[in-house]
Amino acid sequence: MVHASPAETARLFDALDSEACRTVVQALEDGPLTAKELQAAGDIPLSTVYRCVNELVDTPLVEETTRVSEGGTTQASTHGRSRR
Protein backbone atom coordinates (compact mmCIF):
# COMPACT_ATOMS: atom_id res chain seq x y z
CA MET A 1 0.00 0.00 0.00
CA VAL A 2 1.25 3.49 -0.87
CA HIS A 3 1.03 6.07 1.88
CA ALA A 4 0.62 9.65 0.71
CA SER A 5 -0.13 13.03 2.16
CA PRO A 6 -3.18 14.91 0.83
CA ALA A 7 -0.86 17.11 -1.28
CA GLU A 8 0.91 14.04 -2.73
CA THR A 9 -2.44 12.44 -3.46
CA ALA A 10 -3.59 15.55 -5.33
CA ARG A 11 -0.37 15.62 -7.39
CA LEU A 12 -0.77 11.91 -8.14
CA PHE A 13 -4.32 12.30 -9.43
CA ASP A 14 -3.28 15.33 -11.50
CA ALA A 15 -0.44 13.35 -13.08
CA LEU A 16 -2.57 10.28 -13.74
CA ASP A 17 -5.12 12.42 -15.55
CA SER A 18 -2.66 12.33 -18.47
CA GLU A 19 -2.70 9.27 -20.72
CA ALA A 20 1.04 9.69 -21.35
CA CYS A 21 1.78 9.67 -17.60
CA ARG A 22 -0.33 6.54 -17.17
CA THR A 23 1.68 4.95 -19.98
CA VAL A 24 4.93 5.84 -18.17
CA VAL A 25 3.68 4.27 -14.93
CA GLN A 26 2.65 1.10 -16.77
CA ALA A 27 6.04 0.89 -18.49
CA LEU A 28 7.74 0.99 -15.07
CA GLU A 29 5.92 -2.12 -13.86
CA ASP A 30 8.83 -4.37 -14.88
CA GLY A 31 11.57 -2.21 -13.37
CA PRO A 32 13.47 1.06 -13.71
CA LEU A 33 13.94 2.63 -17.14
CA THR A 34 15.72 5.68 -18.50
CA ALA A 35 13.76 8.45 -20.20
CA LYS A 36 14.80 7.16 -23.62
CA GLU A 37 13.71 3.64 -22.67
CA LEU A 38 10.36 5.04 -21.48
CA GLN A 39 10.02 6.89 -24.77
CA ALA A 40 10.52 3.70 -26.73
CA ALA A 41 8.28 1.62 -24.46
CA GLY A 42 5.42 4.10 -24.59
CA ASP A 43 5.93 5.46 -28.11
CA ILE A 44 5.58 9.00 -26.76
CA PRO A 45 7.75 12.10 -27.38
CA LEU A 46 10.81 12.44 -25.14
CA SER A 47 9.68 15.89 -23.98
CA THR A 48 6.40 14.33 -22.80
CA VAL A 49 8.32 11.59 -20.97
CA TYR A 50 10.33 14.24 -19.10
CA ARG A 51 7.18 16.20 -18.24
CA CYS A 52 5.48 13.08 -16.91
CA VAL A 53 8.53 11.96 -14.95
CA ASN A 54 8.84 15.43 -13.38
CA GLU A 55 5.21 15.23 -12.30
CA LEU A 56 5.40 11.62 -11.12
CA VAL A 57 8.56 11.91 -9.01
CA ASP A 58 6.63 14.38 -6.84
CA THR A 59 4.27 11.53 -5.94
CA PRO A 60 4.85 8.36 -3.90
CA LEU A 61 4.45 6.29 -7.07
CA VAL A 62 7.73 6.92 -8.95
CA GLU A 63 11.27 7.61 -7.81
CA GLU A 64 14.39 8.73 -9.65
CA THR A 65 17.71 6.94 -9.21
CA THR A 66 21.08 6.96 -10.96
CA ARG A 67 22.46 4.03 -12.92
CA VAL A 68 26.27 3.91 -13.22
CA SER A 69 28.02 1.82 -15.86
CA GLU A 70 30.39 -0.97 -14.83
CA GLY A 71 33.40 1.23 -15.59
CA GLY A 72 31.88 4.00 -13.50
CA THR A 73 32.11 6.54 -16.29
CA THR A 74 28.54 6.72 -17.56
CA GLN A 75 25.58 7.74 -15.46
CA ALA A 76 21.92 7.78 -16.42
CA SER A 77 18.89 8.76 -14.44
CA THR A 78 16.43 5.94 -14.16
CA HIS A 79 12.86 6.00 -13.02
CA GLY A 80 11.07 3.21 -11.25
CA ARG A 81 8.13 2.38 -9.08
CA SER A 82 8.61 3.69 -5.57
CA ARG A 83 9.16 1.23 -2.76
CA ARG A 84 7.54 3.51 -0.15
CSV table of C-alpha atoms in Angstrom, one decimal, residues 24-67:
chain,number,residue,atom,x,y,z
A,24,VAL,CA,4.9,5.8,-18.2
A,25,VAL,CA,3.7,4.3,-14.9
A,26,GLN,CA,2.7,1.1,-16.8
A,27,ALA,CA,6.0,0.9,-18.5
A,28,LEU,CA,7.7,1.0,-15.1
A,29,GLU,CA,5.9,-2.1,-13.9
A,30,ASP,CA,8.8,-4.4,-14.9
A,31,GLY,CA,11.6,-2.2,-13.4
A,32,PRO,CA,13.5,1.1,-13.7
A,33,LEU,CA,13.9,2.6,-17.1
A,34,THR,CA,15.7,5.7,-18.5
A,35,ALA,CA,13.8,8.4,-20.2
A,36,LYS,CA,14.8,7.2,-23.6
A,37,GLU,CA,13.7,3.6,-22.7
A,38,LEU,CA,10.4,5.0,-21.5
A,39,GLN,CA,10.0,6.9,-24.8
A,40,ALA,CA,10.5,3.7,-26.7
A,41,ALA,CA,8.3,1.6,-24.5
A,42,GLY,CA,5.4,4.1,-24.6
A,43,ASP,CA,5.9,5.5,-28.1
A,44,ILE,CA,5.6,9.0,-26.8
A,45,PRO,CA,7.7,12.1,-27.4
A,46,LEU,CA,10.8,12.4,-25.1
A,47,SER,CA,9.7,15.9,-24.0
A,48,THR,CA,6.4,14.3,-22.8
A,49,VAL,CA,8.3,11.6,-21.0
A,50,TYR,CA,10.3,14.2,-19.1
A,51,ARG,CA,7.2,16.2,-18.2
A,52,CYS,CA,5.5,13.1,-16.9
A,53,VAL,CA,8.5,12.0,-14.9
A,54,ASN,CA,8.8,15.4,-13.4
A,55,GLU,CA,5.2,15.2,-12.3
A,56,LEU,CA,5.4,11.6,-11.1
A,57,VAL,CA,8.6,11.9,-9.0
A,58,ASP,CA,6.6,14.4,-6.8
A,59,THR,CA,4.3,11.5,-5.9
A,60,PRO,CA,4.9,8.4,-3.9
A,61,LEU,CA,4.4,6.3,-7.1
A,62,VAL,CA,7.7,6.9,-8.9
A,63,GLU,CA,11.3,7.6,-7.8
A,64,GLU,CA,14.4,8.7,-9.7
A,65,THR,CA,17.7,6.9,-9.2
A,66,THR,CA,21.1,7.0,-11.0
A,67,ARG,CA,22.5,4.0,-12.9
